[in-house]
mmCIF file of C-alpha atoms and ligand atoms in Angstrom:
data_model
loop_
_atom_site.group_PDB
_atom_site.id
_atom_site.type_symbol
_atom_site.label_atom_id
_atom_site.label_comp_id
_atom_site.label_asym_id
_atom_site.label_seq_id
_atom_site.Cartn_x
_atom_site.Cartn_y
_atom_site.Cartn_z
ATOM 1 C CA MET A 1316 120.775 119.452 87.596
ATOM 2 C CA ARG A 1317 118.068 116.809 86.970
ATOM 3 C CA ILE A 1318 117.747 114.122 89.909
ATOM 4 C CA SER A 1319 115.567 111.197 89.543
ATOM 5 C CA ILE A 1320 114.418 110.099 93.001
ATOM 6 C CA LEU A 1321 113.219 106.473 93.576
ATOM 7 C CA SER A 1322 111.577 104.746 96.244
ATOM 8 C CA ASP A 1323 110.027 101.309 97.569
ATOM 9 C CA ILE A 1324 111.321 99.140 94.848
ATOM 10 C CA HIS A 1325 110.777 96.015 96.909
ATOM 11 C CA SER A 1326 112.935 93.669 94.903
ATOM 12 C CA ASN A 1327 111.055 94.306 91.542
ATOM 13 C CA TYR A 1328 113.618 94.304 89.094
ATOM 14 C CA GLU A 1329 111.471 94.621 86.107
ATOM 15 C CA ALA A 1330 110.075 97.966 87.214
ATOM 16 C CA LEU A 1331 113.445 99.179 88.409
ATOM 17 C CA VAL A 1332 115.036 98.303 85.128
ATOM 18 C CA LYS A 1333 112.189 100.404 83.298
ATOM 19 C CA ALA A 1334 112.311 103.475 85.947
ATOM 20 C CA LEU A 1335 116.145 103.681 85.435
ATOM 21 C CA SER A 1336 115.639 103.519 81.516
ATOM 22 C CA LEU A 1337 112.936 106.301 81.786
ATOM 23 C CA ALA A 1338 115.268 108.250 84.170
ATOM 24 C CA ASP A 1339 118.049 108.062 81.716
ATOM 25 C CA GLN A 1340 115.569 108.863 78.438
ATOM 26 C CA LEU A 1341 114.545 111.977 80.525
ATOM 27 C CA ARG A 1342 118.204 113.263 81.078
ATOM 28 C CA THR A 1343 118.864 112.580 84.561
ATOM 29 C CA ASP A 1344 122.250 113.485 85.731
ATOM 30 C CA GLU A 1345 121.831 111.933 89.479
ATOM 31 C CA ILE A 1346 119.649 109.159 90.828
ATOM 32 C CA TYR A 1347 118.801 108.874 94.640
ATOM 33 C CA CYS A 1348 117.111 106.068 96.412
ATOM 34 C CA LEU A 1349 114.740 106.380 99.215
ATOM 35 C CA GLY A 1350 114.861 102.903 100.597
ATOM 36 C CA ASP A 1351 113.002 99.645 100.663
ATOM 37 C CA ILE A 1352 115.207 98.479 97.847
ATOM 38 C CA VAL A 1353 114.006 94.950 98.923
ATOM 39 C CA GLY A 1354 110.938 93.139 100.523
ATOM 40 C CA TYR A 1355 107.826 91.419 98.907
ATOM 41 C CA GLY A 1356 109.344 91.158 95.461
ATOM 42 C CA GLY A 1357 111.265 88.262 93.932
ATOM 43 C CA SER A 1358 114.905 89.801 92.822
ATOM 44 C CA PRO A 1359 116.470 91.200 95.800
ATOM 45 C CA ASN A 1360 119.974 90.761 94.770
ATOM 46 C CA GLU A 1361 119.361 91.974 91.404
ATOM 47 C CA CYS A 1362 117.774 95.363 92.868
ATOM 48 C CA VAL A 1363 120.188 95.746 95.587
ATOM 49 C CA HIS A 1364 123.058 95.390 92.844
ATOM 50 C CA LEU A 1365 121.520 97.744 90.493
ATOM 51 C CA ILE A 1366 120.746 100.583 92.878
ATOM 52 C CA GLN A 1367 124.239 100.251 94.427
ATOM 53 C CA LYS A 1368 125.488 100.644 90.701
ATOM 54 C CA ARG A 1369 123.033 103.603 89.752
ATOM 55 C CA ALA A 1370 122.071 105.645 93.006
ATOM 56 C CA SER A 1371 124.704 108.246 94.111
ATOM 57 C CA LYS A 1372 122.569 108.808 97.345
ATOM 58 C CA CYS A 1373 120.549 106.145 98.892
ATOM 59 C CA VAL A 1374 118.763 106.066 102.674
ATOM 60 C CA ILE A 1375 117.582 102.791 104.232
ATOM 61 C CA GLY A 1376 114.052 101.737 104.537
ATOM 62 C CA ASN A 1377 112.161 99.407 107.246
ATOM 63 C CA HIS A 1378 112.240 96.468 104.904
ATOM 64 C CA ASP A 1379 115.857 96.920 104.201
ATOM 65 C CA LEU A 1380 116.498 96.714 108.100
ATOM 66 C CA ALA A 1381 114.298 93.920 108.260
ATOM 67 C CA ALA A 1382 116.107 92.065 105.619
ATOM 68 C CA VAL A 1383 119.445 92.623 107.595
ATOM 69 C CA ASP A 1384 117.997 91.524 110.815
ATOM 70 C CA THR A 1385 114.572 89.686 110.727
ATOM 71 C CA SER A 1386 113.664 90.581 114.132
ATOM 72 C CA HIS A 1387 112.603 94.085 112.627
ATOM 73 C CA ALA A 1388 109.915 92.001 110.561
ATOM 74 C CA ARG A 1389 107.973 91.411 113.824
ATOM 75 C CA CYS A 1390 105.368 94.151 113.144
ATOM 76 C CA PHE A 1391 105.012 93.530 109.591
ATOM 77 C CA THR A 1392 101.978 91.440 108.012
ATOM 78 C CA LYS A 1393 102.120 87.953 107.658
ATOM 79 C CA HIS A 1394 103.201 88.096 104.163
ATOM 80 C CA GLY A 1395 105.859 90.888 104.927
ATOM 81 C CA THR A 1396 107.339 88.743 107.504
ATOM 82 C CA VAL A 1397 107.408 85.650 105.047
ATOM 83 C CA ALA A 1398 108.865 87.658 102.399
ATOM 84 C CA ALA A 1399 111.603 89.512 104.931
ATOM 85 C CA GLU A 1400 112.659 85.948 106.128
ATOM 86 C CA TRP A 1401 113.134 84.676 102.243
ATOM 87 C CA THR A 1402 115.081 87.975 101.482
ATOM 88 C CA HIS A 1403 117.364 87.716 104.293
ATOM 89 C CA LYS A 1404 118.056 83.982 103.431
ATOM 90 C CA ILE A 1405 118.834 84.974 99.680
ATOM 91 C CA LEU A 1406 120.562 87.931 99.749
ATOM 92 C CA THR A 1407 124.373 87.737 99.454
ATOM 93 C CA LYS A 1408 126.731 88.970 102.182
ATOM 94 C CA GLU A 1409 128.029 91.915 99.918
ATOM 95 C CA ASN A 1410 124.082 93.139 99.438
ATOM 96 C CA LEU A 1411 123.372 92.467 103.240
ATOM 97 C CA ASP A 1412 126.661 94.628 103.920
ATOM 98 C CA TYR A 1413 125.577 97.381 101.538
ATOM 99 C CA LEU A 1414 122.002 97.581 102.945
ATOM 100 C CA SER A 1415 123.385 97.626 106.705
ATOM 101 C CA SER A 1416 125.495 100.590 105.663
ATOM 102 C CA LEU A 1417 122.981 102.986 104.517
ATOM 103 C CA PRO A 1418 122.154 106.061 106.856
ATOM 104 C CA TYR A 1419 118.645 106.634 107.911
ATOM 105 C CA THR A 1420 118.601 110.357 106.331
ATOM 106 C CA SER A 1421 120.727 112.094 103.862
ATOM 107 C CA GLU A 1422 120.952 115.909 103.969
ATOM 108 C CA LEU A 1423 122.005 117.775 100.828
ATOM 109 C CA GLU A 1424 122.000 121.483 99.986
ATOM 110 C CA LEU A 1425 118.398 121.745 98.631
ATOM 111 C CA LEU A 1426 116.882 118.556 99.750
ATOM 112 C CA THR A 1427 116.650 115.844 102.413
ATOM 113 C CA LEU A 1428 116.211 112.374 101.932
ATOM 114 C CA VAL A 1429 114.311 109.947 104.436
ATOM 115 C CA HIS A 1430 112.396 106.840 103.900
ATOM 116 C CA ALA A 1431 109.404 107.525 106.239
ATOM 117 C CA ASN A 1432 109.489 110.770 108.053
ATOM 118 C CA PRO A 1433 111.982 113.467 109.034
ATOM 119 C CA ALA A 1434 111.171 113.885 112.855
ATOM 120 C CA LYS A 1435 111.826 110.242 114.066
ATOM 121 C CA PRO A 1436 113.091 108.340 110.743
ATOM 122 C CA GLN A 1437 113.722 105.179 112.873
ATOM 123 C CA ASP A 1438 110.246 104.795 114.078
ATOM 124 C CA TRP A 1439 108.850 104.451 110.605
ATOM 125 C CA GLY A 1440 105.636 106.649 111.156
ATOM 126 C CA TYR A 1441 103.595 107.340 108.193
ATOM 127 C CA ILE A 1442 102.863 110.777 106.763
ATOM 128 C CA SER A 1443 99.460 109.884 105.314
ATOM 129 C CA SER A 1444 97.533 113.405 105.831
ATOM 130 C CA LEU A 1445 98.166 117.189 105.846
ATOM 131 C CA GLU A 1446 97.764 116.903 109.685
ATOM 132 C CA ASP A 1447 100.712 114.261 109.635
ATOM 133 C CA ALA A 1448 102.748 116.612 107.452
ATOM 134 C CA LEU A 1449 102.503 119.734 109.385
ATOM 135 C CA PRO A 1450 104.684 118.996 112.411
ATOM 136 C CA GLN A 1451 107.344 117.525 110.180
ATOM 137 C CA PHE A 1452 108.338 120.501 108.356
ATOM 138 C CA ALA A 1453 110.235 121.665 111.936
ATOM 139 C CA HIS A 1454 112.421 118.624 111.546
ATOM 140 C CA PHE A 1455 114.239 119.387 108.476
ATOM 141 C CA LYS A 1456 116.359 122.589 107.381
ATOM 142 C CA THR A 1457 116.530 122.085 103.584
ATOM 143 C CA PRO A 1458 113.710 123.436 101.294
ATOM 144 C CA LEU A 1459 112.646 119.962 100.227
ATOM 145 C CA CYS A 1460 112.182 116.759 102.078
ATOM 146 C CA PHE A 1461 111.622 113.722 99.805
ATOM 147 C CA ILE A 1462 109.803 110.571 101.359
ATOM 148 C CA GLY A 1463 108.433 107.290 100.247
ATOM 149 C CA HIS A 1464 106.948 104.362 102.689
ATOM 150 C CA SER A 1465 103.357 105.003 102.217
ATOM 151 C CA HIS A 1466 103.789 103.943 98.433
ATOM 152 C CA ILE A 1467 101.239 106.868 97.321
ATOM 153 C CA PRO A 1468 102.861 109.613 95.585
ATOM 154 C CA PHE A 1469 101.917 113.427 96.811
ATOM 155 C CA VAL A 1470 103.215 116.877 96.981
ATOM 156 C CA CYS A 1471 102.410 119.049 100.486
ATOM 157 C CA GLY A 1472 103.631 122.726 100.745
ATOM 158 C CA GLU A 1473 104.377 124.351 104.423
ATOM 159 C CA ASP A 1474 101.163 126.212 103.885
ATOM 160 C CA LEU A 1475 99.259 122.752 103.522
ATOM 161 C CA LYS A 1476 97.287 124.636 100.786
ATOM 162 C CA THR A 1477 99.666 124.244 98.066
ATOM 163 C CA LEU A 1478 99.532 120.706 96.502
ATOM 164 C CA TYR A 1479 101.550 121.224 93.555
ATOM 165 C CA PHE A 1480 105.364 121.868 93.575
ATOM 166 C CA LYS A 1481 106.440 125.833 93.134
ATOM 167 C CA LYS A 1482 109.358 127.969 93.944
ATOM 168 C CA ASP A 1483 109.787 129.810 97.451
ATOM 169 C CA LEU A 1484 107.937 127.346 99.516
ATOM 170 C CA ARG A 1485 109.125 124.245 101.520
ATOM 171 C CA PHE A 1486 107.657 120.877 100.565
ATOM 172 C CA ILE A 1487 107.295 117.436 101.540
ATOM 173 C CA ILE A 1488 107.143 115.083 98.380
ATOM 174 C CA ASN A 1489 106.401 111.682 98.434
ATOM 175 C CA VAL A 1490 107.679 110.072 95.063
ATOM 176 C CA GLY A 1491 105.470 106.972 95.442
ATOM 177 C CA SER A 1492 106.479 103.457 94.861
ATOM 178 C CA VAL A 1493 108.515 102.054 91.928
ATOM 179 C CA GLY A 1494 107.964 98.383 92.617
ATOM 180 C CA GLN A 1495 104.785 98.194 94.556
ATOM 181 C CA PRO A 1496 102.266 101.317 93.811
ATOM 182 C CA ARG A 1497 99.274 101.238 96.218
ATOM 183 C CA ASP A 1498 97.310 104.289 94.987
ATOM 184 C CA GLY A 1499 95.199 101.965 92.845
ATOM 185 C CA ASN A 1500 97.227 102.728 89.654
ATOM 186 C CA PRO A 1501 99.479 99.614 88.808
ATOM 187 C CA GLN A 1502 102.067 101.698 86.969
ATOM 188 C CA LEU A 1503 105.438 102.260 88.491
ATOM 189 C CA SER A 1504 106.070 105.724 90.259
ATOM 190 C CA PHE A 1505 109.201 107.869 90.922
ATOM 191 C CA GLY A 1506 110.053 111.709 90.697
ATOM 192 C CA ILE A 1507 112.258 114.037 88.871
ATOM 193 C CA LEU A 1508 113.503 117.276 90.159
ATOM 194 C CA ASP A 1509 114.927 120.007 88.090
ATOM 195 C CA THR A 1510 117.112 122.061 90.564
ATOM 196 C CA GLU A 1511 117.791 124.893 87.764
ATOM 197 C CA THR A 1512 114.197 125.383 86.861
ATOM 198 C CA ARG A 1513 112.688 124.283 90.252
ATOM 199 C CA THR A 1514 110.432 122.214 88.742
ATOM 200 C CA TYR A 1515 109.121 118.733 89.912
ATOM 201 C CA GLU A 1516 107.316 115.758 88.059
ATOM 202 C CA ASN A 1517 105.913 112.607 89.161
ATOM 203 C CA ILE A 1518 106.501 110.058 86.545
ATOM 204 C CA ARG A 1519 104.261 107.067 85.834
ATOM 205 C CA SER A 1520 104.827 104.359 83.647
ATOM 206 C CA ASP A 1521 103.486 100.664 82.583
ATOM 207 C CA TYR A 1522 106.119 97.880 83.056
ATOM 208 C CA ASP A 1523 106.125 94.151 82.868
ATOM 209 C CA VAL A 1524 104.089 93.289 85.791
ATOM 210 C CA ALA A 1525 103.375 89.742 84.506
ATOM 211 C CA SER A 1526 106.925 89.025 84.704
ATOM 212 C CA ALA A 1527 107.433 90.622 88.168
ATOM 213 C CA ALA A 1528 104.454 88.749 89.491
ATOM 214 C CA GLN A 1529 105.726 85.302 88.183
ATOM 215 C CA THR A 1530 109.187 85.871 89.738
ATOM 216 C CA ILE A 1531 107.342 86.352 92.823
ATOM 217 C CA ILE A 1532 105.192 82.904 92.433
ATOM 218 C CA ASP A 1533 108.284 81.074 91.083
ATOM 219 C CA HIS A 1534 110.176 81.685 94.312
ATOM 220 C CA GLY A 1535 107.142 80.357 96.393
ATOM 221 C CA LEU A 1536 106.438 83.628 98.102
ATOM 222 C CA PRO A 1537 102.671 84.528 98.906
ATOM 223 C CA ARG A 1538 100.269 84.675 95.853
ATOM 224 C CA PHE A 1539 99.026 87.752 97.487
ATOM 225 C CA LEU A 1540 102.187 89.648 96.863
ATOM 226 C CA ALA A 1541 102.022 89.014 93.099
ATOM 227 C CA ASP A 1542 98.215 89.621 92.574
ATOM 228 C CA ARG A 1543 98.485 93.134 94.237
ATOM 229 C CA LEU A 1544 100.824 94.251 91.578
ATOM 230 C CA PHE A 1545 98.123 93.781 88.979
ATOM 231 C CA LEU A 1546 95.724 96.244 91.017
ATOM 232 C CA GLY A 1547 98.442 98.736 92.460
ATOM 233 C CA VAL A 1548 97.100 98.310 95.960
HETATM 234 ZN ZN1 LIG B 1750 107.818 99.967 101.214
#
């Protein structure tokens, strides 16, 4: 089975449509989502609707939670809070209900899905270094754990030396961000896992950044949120 794993879409409909079309072209059987469907971007209803339709598994992200209950946006940046409050107002009841129904983690036979980290999913702590990653391996049972949250793709083996995916070692894999990459590369990012060959590939692709940025501006959201899409920061 080939699984496309998407994270951190952040209401970027243009990037999501492109990622799903690539996933289809690359013979994907299932689509999983690691949360942060909304927040920052200008198309929250469109993105929630499409993820609900296409993703067979999905977990909640901190921006999804903040869209449901804006008191969770208090710790966000100024622009993040503005976007969370706007998202809360514009989301339909059906889409708010879907976001609030999402679990923090989802455990399957081969892999665990969680937005931020498997140890304390509700605290939203980042895994940004090998030191952060090491204690996390005790907090999931499956061979693989897929995460998002930092918007920076990486592969980290349990030996903390193997930074590419191979058989017979446990891994934490960050698939990067579909809708707001922050590794200096503005191309959308997601991952494809082939469970038969046990191979993993990080997919990067151009998409219509100008249109996604214009939607942010048209809705009166902070211009910074549009500008950063061109830079991948
Ligand atoms: Zn995010």
